[in-house]
Coordinates of C-alpha atoms in Angstrom, one line a residue:
M1 CA 91.6 111.0 126.0
T2 CA 89.1 110.2 123.3
E3 CA 89.4 110.0 119.6
S4 CA 87.5 112.3 117.4
S5 CA 86.1 111.1 114.1
T6 CA 88.0 111.6 110.8
S7 CA 86.1 111.9 107.5
S8 CA 88.2 112.2 104.4
Q9 CA 87.4 113.5 101.0
P10 CA 89.9 111.9 98.7
P11 CA 89.9 113.0 95.0
S12 CA 90.0 110.4 92.2
Y13 CA 93.2 109.5 90.5
T14 CA 94.1 107.1 87.7
S15 CA 97.8 106.8 88.4
S16 CA 99.4 104.1 90.7
H17 CA 99.9 106.6 93.5
P18 CA 98.1 110.0 93.9
Y19 CA 101.3 112.0 93.9
D20 CA 102.4 110.5 90.6
A21 CA 100.2 113.0 88.9
L22 CA 101.8 116.0 90.8
T23 CA 104.3 116.9 88.1
P24 CA 106.3 120.2 88.2
D25 CA 104.0 121.6 85.5
R26 CA 101.0 120.7 87.5
V27 CA 102.4 122.3 90.7
I28 CA 102.9 125.5 88.7
D29 CA 99.4 125.3 87.2
C30 CA 97.9 125.0 90.7
V31 CA 99.8 128.0 92.0
E32 CA 98.9 130.1 89.0
S33 CA 95.2 129.1 89.4
L34 CA 95.2 131.7 92.2
G35 CA 96.1 134.5 89.9
L36 CA 99.9 134.4 90.5
L37 CA 102.5 134.2 87.8
S38 CA 105.3 131.7 88.4
D39 CA 108.8 132.2 87.0
A40 CA 108.9 128.4 86.5
R41 CA 111.5 127.8 89.2
I42 CA 110.4 125.0 91.5
F43 CA 112.3 123.2 94.2
P44 CA 111.0 120.3 96.2
L45 CA 111.4 120.5 100.0
N46 CA 112.0 117.8 102.6
S47 CA 108.5 116.5 103.3
Y48 CA 107.0 113.0 103.1
E49 CA 103.5 113.1 104.5
N50 CA 102.6 115.8 102.1
R51 CA 104.4 117.3 99.1
V52 CA 106.0 120.7 99.6
Y53 CA 107.7 122.9 97.0
Q54 CA 109.3 126.3 96.9
V55 CA 107.8 128.0 93.8
G56 CA 109.3 131.0 92.2
I57 CA 106.9 134.0 91.6
D58 CA 107.6 136.5 88.9
E59 CA 109.0 139.8 90.3
A60 CA 108.2 138.6 93.9
Q61 CA 109.5 136.4 96.7
P62 CA 109.1 132.7 96.2
L63 CA 106.2 131.0 98.0
I64 CA 105.9 127.6 99.6
A65 CA 103.2 125.4 98.1
K66 CA 101.9 122.5 100.3
F67 CA 99.9 119.7 98.7
Y68 CA 97.9 117.7 101.2
R69 CA 98.0 114.0 101.1
P70 CA 94.8 112.8 99.6
G71 CA 92.4 111.1 102.1
R72 CA 94.3 112.1 105.2
W73 CA 92.4 115.1 106.5
S74 CA 88.9 116.4 105.6
D75 CA 88.5 120.0 104.3
A76 CA 87.1 120.9 107.7
Q77 CA 90.2 119.6 109.5
I78 CA 92.6 121.4 107.2
N79 CA 90.7 124.6 107.5
E80 CA 90.7 124.3 111.3
E81 CA 94.5 123.9 111.2
H82 CA 94.7 127.0 109.1
Q83 CA 92.4 129.1 111.3
F84 CA 94.5 128.1 114.4
A85 CA 97.6 129.3 112.6
L86 CA 96.0 132.5 111.5
E87 CA 94.7 133.1 115.0
L88 CA 98.2 132.7 116.4
A89 CA 99.8 134.9 113.7
D90 CA 97.2 137.6 114.4
A91 CA 98.4 137.6 118.1
E92 CA 101.9 138.1 116.8
I93 CA 103.1 134.7 117.8
P94 CA 105.8 133.6 115.3
V95 CA 104.1 130.9 113.3
V96 CA 104.2 130.5 109.5
A97 CA 100.5 130.8 108.6
P98 CA 98.9 130.1 105.2
L99 CA 98.2 133.0 102.8
V100 CA 94.7 134.0 102.1
F101 CA 93.3 134.4 98.6
D102 CA 89.7 135.6 98.1
G103 CA 89.0 134.8 101.7
Q104 CA 90.3 131.2 101.4
T105 CA 93.4 129.4 102.6
L106 CA 92.6 125.9 101.2
H107 CA 92.4 125.6 97.5
E108 CA 91.8 122.9 94.9
A109 CA 93.0 122.5 91.3
H110 CA 93.7 119.6 89.1
G111 CA 92.3 117.3 91.8
F112 CA 94.8 118.4 94.5
R113 CA 94.1 120.3 97.7
F114 CA 96.9 122.8 98.5
A115 CA 97.8 125.9 100.4
L116 CA 100.4 128.6 99.9
F117 CA 102.7 129.9 102.6
P118 CA 105.3 132.7 102.8
R119 CA 108.9 131.6 102.7
R120 CA 110.8 132.0 105.9
G121 CA 114.5 131.5 106.2
G122 CA 116.4 130.6 109.3
H123 CA 118.3 127.8 111.0
Q124 CA 117.4 125.0 113.3
V125 CA 116.7 125.8 116.9
E126 CA 119.5 124.5 119.3
L127 CA 117.5 122.7 121.9
D128 CA 120.7 122.3 124.0
N129 CA 121.1 126.1 124.1
F130 CA 119.2 127.2 127.2
D131 CA 118.5 130.6 125.8
H132 CA 116.8 129.1 122.8
L133 CA 115.0 126.5 124.9
E134 CA 113.6 129.2 127.3
Q135 CA 112.3 131.2 124.3
V136 CA 110.7 128.1 122.8
G137 CA 109.0 127.5 126.2
T138 CA 107.8 131.1 126.2
M139 CA 106.3 130.8 122.7
L140 CA 104.6 127.5 123.7
G141 CA 103.1 129.2 126.7
R142 CA 101.6 131.8 124.4
I143 CA 100.3 129.2 122.0
H144 CA 98.8 127.1 124.8
A145 CA 97.1 130.2 126.3
M146 CA 95.3 130.7 123.0
G147 CA 94.8 127.0 122.5
A148 CA 93.0 126.7 125.8
A149 CA 90.4 129.4 124.7
R150 CA 88.3 126.8 122.9
P151 CA 88.7 123.2 121.7
F152 CA 89.1 121.9 118.2
Q153 CA 85.9 120.7 116.6
H154 CA 87.2 118.7 113.7
R155 CA 90.9 117.9 114.4
T156 CA 91.7 114.5 116.0
S157 CA 92.5 114.0 119.6
L158 CA 95.6 112.5 121.1
S159 CA 94.3 109.0 122.1
L160 CA 95.5 105.6 123.1
Q161 CA 93.2 104.1 120.5
R162 CA 94.6 105.9 117.5
F163 CA 98.3 106.1 118.4
A164 CA 98.8 102.7 120.1
I165 CA 96.0 100.2 119.7
D166 CA 95.3 101.0 116.0
S167 CA 99.0 101.1 115.3
R168 CA 99.6 97.7 116.9
E169 CA 96.7 96.2 115.0
F170 CA 97.9 97.5 111.7
I171 CA 101.4 96.1 112.2
L172 CA 100.2 92.7 113.3
G173 CA 97.6 92.6 110.6
G174 CA 100.1 93.1 107.8
D175 CA 103.2 91.3 106.6
F176 CA 105.7 93.8 107.9
L177 CA 107.1 91.8 110.9
P178 CA 109.6 88.9 110.3
R179 CA 108.0 85.8 111.6
E180 CA 110.6 85.4 114.4
N181 CA 109.6 88.9 115.7
V182 CA 105.9 88.6 115.7
D183 CA 105.5 87.2 119.3
A184 CA 108.0 89.6 120.8
Y185 CA 106.3 92.6 119.2
A186 CA 102.8 91.4 120.1
T187 CA 103.8 90.7 123.7
T188 CA 105.8 93.8 124.3
T189 CA 103.2 96.2 122.8
A190 CA 100.4 94.4 124.8
H191 CA 102.3 95.0 128.0
I192 CA 102.9 98.6 127.1
I193 CA 99.2 99.2 126.4
D194 CA 98.2 97.5 129.7
Q195 CA 100.7 99.8 131.6
I196 CA 99.7 103.1 130.1
T197 CA 96.0 102.6 129.8
P198 CA 95.2 103.6 133.5
I199 CA 97.4 106.7 133.2
L200 CA 96.0 108.0 129.9
A201 CA 92.4 107.2 131.1
Q202 CA 92.6 109.9 133.7
D203 CA 90.6 113.1 133.2
W204 CA 93.4 115.3 131.8
T205 CA 92.8 118.9 130.8
T206 CA 93.3 119.2 127.0
L207 CA 93.8 122.1 124.7
R208 CA 94.6 122.9 121.1
L209 CA 98.3 121.9 120.5
H210 CA 101.0 122.1 117.9
G211 CA 101.1 118.3 118.2
D212 CA 104.5 117.6 116.8
C213 CA 106.9 119.8 118.6
H214 CA 110.3 118.5 117.6
S215 CA 113.4 120.5 116.6
G216 CA 112.6 120.1 112.8
N217 CA 109.5 122.1 113.2
F218 CA 111.2 125.2 114.4
L219 CA 113.3 127.8 112.6
W220 CA 115.5 130.3 114.5
R221 CA 115.0 133.6 112.9
D222 CA 115.4 137.2 114.2
D223 CA 116.4 135.8 117.6
T224 CA 113.1 134.1 117.8
P225 CA 111.9 130.5 117.3
W226 CA 109.3 130.3 114.5
F227 CA 106.8 127.4 114.4
V228 CA 106.7 126.2 110.8
D229 CA 104.3 123.3 110.6
L230 CA 100.9 122.7 112.3
D231 CA 100.0 119.8 110.1
D232 CA 99.7 117.5 113.1
C233 CA 97.9 120.0 115.4
L234 CA 95.4 118.2 117.6
Q235 CA 93.6 118.2 121.0
G236 CA 95.6 116.9 123.9
P237 CA 97.4 117.6 127.2
A238 CA 99.9 120.4 127.2
I239 CA 102.8 118.1 128.0
Q240 CA 102.6 116.7 124.5
D241 CA 104.2 119.9 123.1
I242 CA 106.9 119.9 125.8
W243 CA 108.2 116.4 126.3
M244 CA 110.0 116.2 122.9
L245 CA 112.1 119.2 123.9
I246 CA 113.6 117.3 126.8
S247 CA 116.5 114.8 126.4
G248 CA 119.5 113.3 128.2
D249 CA 119.8 111.5 131.5
R250 CA 117.6 112.4 134.4
A251 CA 119.7 115.4 135.6
E252 CA 120.0 116.8 132.1
A253 CA 116.3 116.2 131.3
T254 CA 115.3 118.0 134.6
A255 CA 117.5 121.0 133.6
Y256 CA 115.9 121.2 130.2
L257 CA 112.4 120.8 131.7
D258 CA 113.0 123.6 134.2
T259 CA 114.2 125.9 131.5
V260 CA 111.2 125.3 129.2
V261 CA 108.8 125.7 132.1
E262 CA 110.4 129.0 133.2
G263 CA 109.6 130.5 129.9
Y264 CA 106.3 128.7 129.5
E265 CA 104.8 130.0 132.8
T266 CA 105.3 133.6 131.7
F267 CA 102.1 133.1 129.7
Y268 CA 100.4 129.9 130.8
P269 CA 100.4 127.8 134.0
F270 CA 102.2 124.4 133.9
D271 CA 100.5 121.4 135.5
P272 CA 103.3 119.3 137.1
A273 CA 100.9 116.3 137.4
Q274 CA 101.2 115.9 133.6
L275 CA 104.9 114.9 134.0
Q276 CA 103.6 111.3 134.6
L277 CA 102.4 111.4 131.0
I278 CA 105.9 111.8 129.4
E279 CA 106.9 108.1 129.1
P280 CA 103.4 106.9 128.1
L281 CA 103.3 109.6 125.4
R282 CA 106.8 108.5 124.2
C283 CA 105.4 105.0 123.9
L284 CA 102.5 106.3 121.7
R285 CA 104.9 108.1 119.5
Q286 CA 107.2 105.1 119.0
M287 CA 104.3 102.8 118.1
H288 CA 102.6 105.3 115.9
H289 CA 105.8 106.1 114.0
A290 CA 106.4 102.5 113.0
A291 CA 102.8 102.1 111.9
W292 CA 103.0 105.5 110.0
L293 CA 106.0 104.1 108.0
A294 CA 104.1 100.9 107.3
R295 CA 100.9 102.7 106.2
R296 CA 102.9 104.9 103.8
W297 CA 105.2 102.1 102.4
E298 CA 103.3 102.1 99.1
D299 CA 104.2 105.7 98.5
P300 CA 107.4 105.6 96.4
A301 CA 109.0 108.4 98.4
F302 CA 109.1 106.3 101.6
P303 CA 111.3 103.3 100.5
M304 CA 113.7 105.9 99.1
A305 CA 113.7 108.0 102.2
F306 CA 113.6 105.2 104.8
P307 CA 115.4 102.2 103.2
W308 CA 116.2 100.7 106.6
F309 CA 112.5 100.3 107.4
N310 CA 110.9 96.9 107.1
T311 CA 114.2 95.0 107.5
P312 CA 114.9 92.4 110.2
R313 CA 117.3 94.8 111.9
Y314 CA 114.8 97.6 112.1
W315 CA 112.2 95.4 113.8
A316 CA 114.7 94.0 116.2
E317 CA 115.8 97.5 117.2
H318 CA 112.2 98.7 117.4
I319 CA 111.2 95.9 119.7
L320 CA 114.3 96.6 121.9
A321 CA 113.4 100.3 122.1
L322 CA 109.8 99.3 123.1
R323 CA 111.2 97.0 125.8
E324 CA 113.3 99.9 127.1
Q325 CA 110.2 102.0 127.2
L326 CA 108.4 99.3 129.1
S327 CA 111.2 99.6 131.7
A328 CA 111.1 103.4 131.7
L329 CA 107.4 103.2 132.6
Q330 CA 108.5 101.7 135.9
E331 CA 110.7 104.7 136.8
P332 CA 109.3 107.6 138.8
P333 CA 108.3 110.6 136.6
L334 CA 110.5 113.7 136.3
T335 CA 109.9 116.4 138.9
L336 CA 110.6 120.1 138.5
G337 CA 113.8 121.3 140.1
A338 CA 115.0 117.8 141.2
V339 CA 118.4 116.5 140.2

């Protein structure tokens, strides 16, 4: 797995944090710059990496306005995300794709890049409901069948360097860790990287992925799972979109896996060899998540949303979880149909 380059085009701001300038009036001004008329009703939605609002539209259904975090993605990367979503929607795969205005999905006004989406209601998919789980697997099979048609050119790739090595270096290079936890974190993460490097270095088939396939990124609507956020779409092995759907002890995890794969293989073949990637990918996610919180700590929204982060208790528990992952790497991988 290799890492693709990322070039950013951050606008200039004079406030202490870029989103400080994104006032309700500015949100409405941005939406109305596309020729829409807002009824001035605005409601912030649960999002931290970006800023997302439901905005009322005069004599029409409200729309969802997503303001991209400055400096994170280039225009080319965002447009590639949008094109992937539109491609899936055109194939009648239930994804919430951006709206097109004058042939464009990515817009800029008042120094902010943003996109508008239709509002979709629904409730969270029940991943312990086998009917729901099989349908999620079916939709993932359809997404991956299209994702395999051609690779991303601009989006990042799922890589050891970006998700583990860079995350470790960022944590150790800052002042996040309590002094008494530095050695434990450094040693444990070094052992994890040593263990997973040979596995991730194999020549895995990759394709265009959703990238962040957890329950919060689905909505159950019209007896169908809708995929609502492709912000983390990337190039990687298919199992990345599957392993987060699987939980419980070995018997439970196998039952969940069998159910997902049953739906998945209706549209795309599943490679059982990729099951050995599950625990290494879980390591990448744990290390990357801690570094993500650390990198975003200067954003005022993060200390309010994650007050437990950057406390001695958090780091002790994080290191314990990493040690448990180190042990999990020694266990045999899951197999289909085995209890």
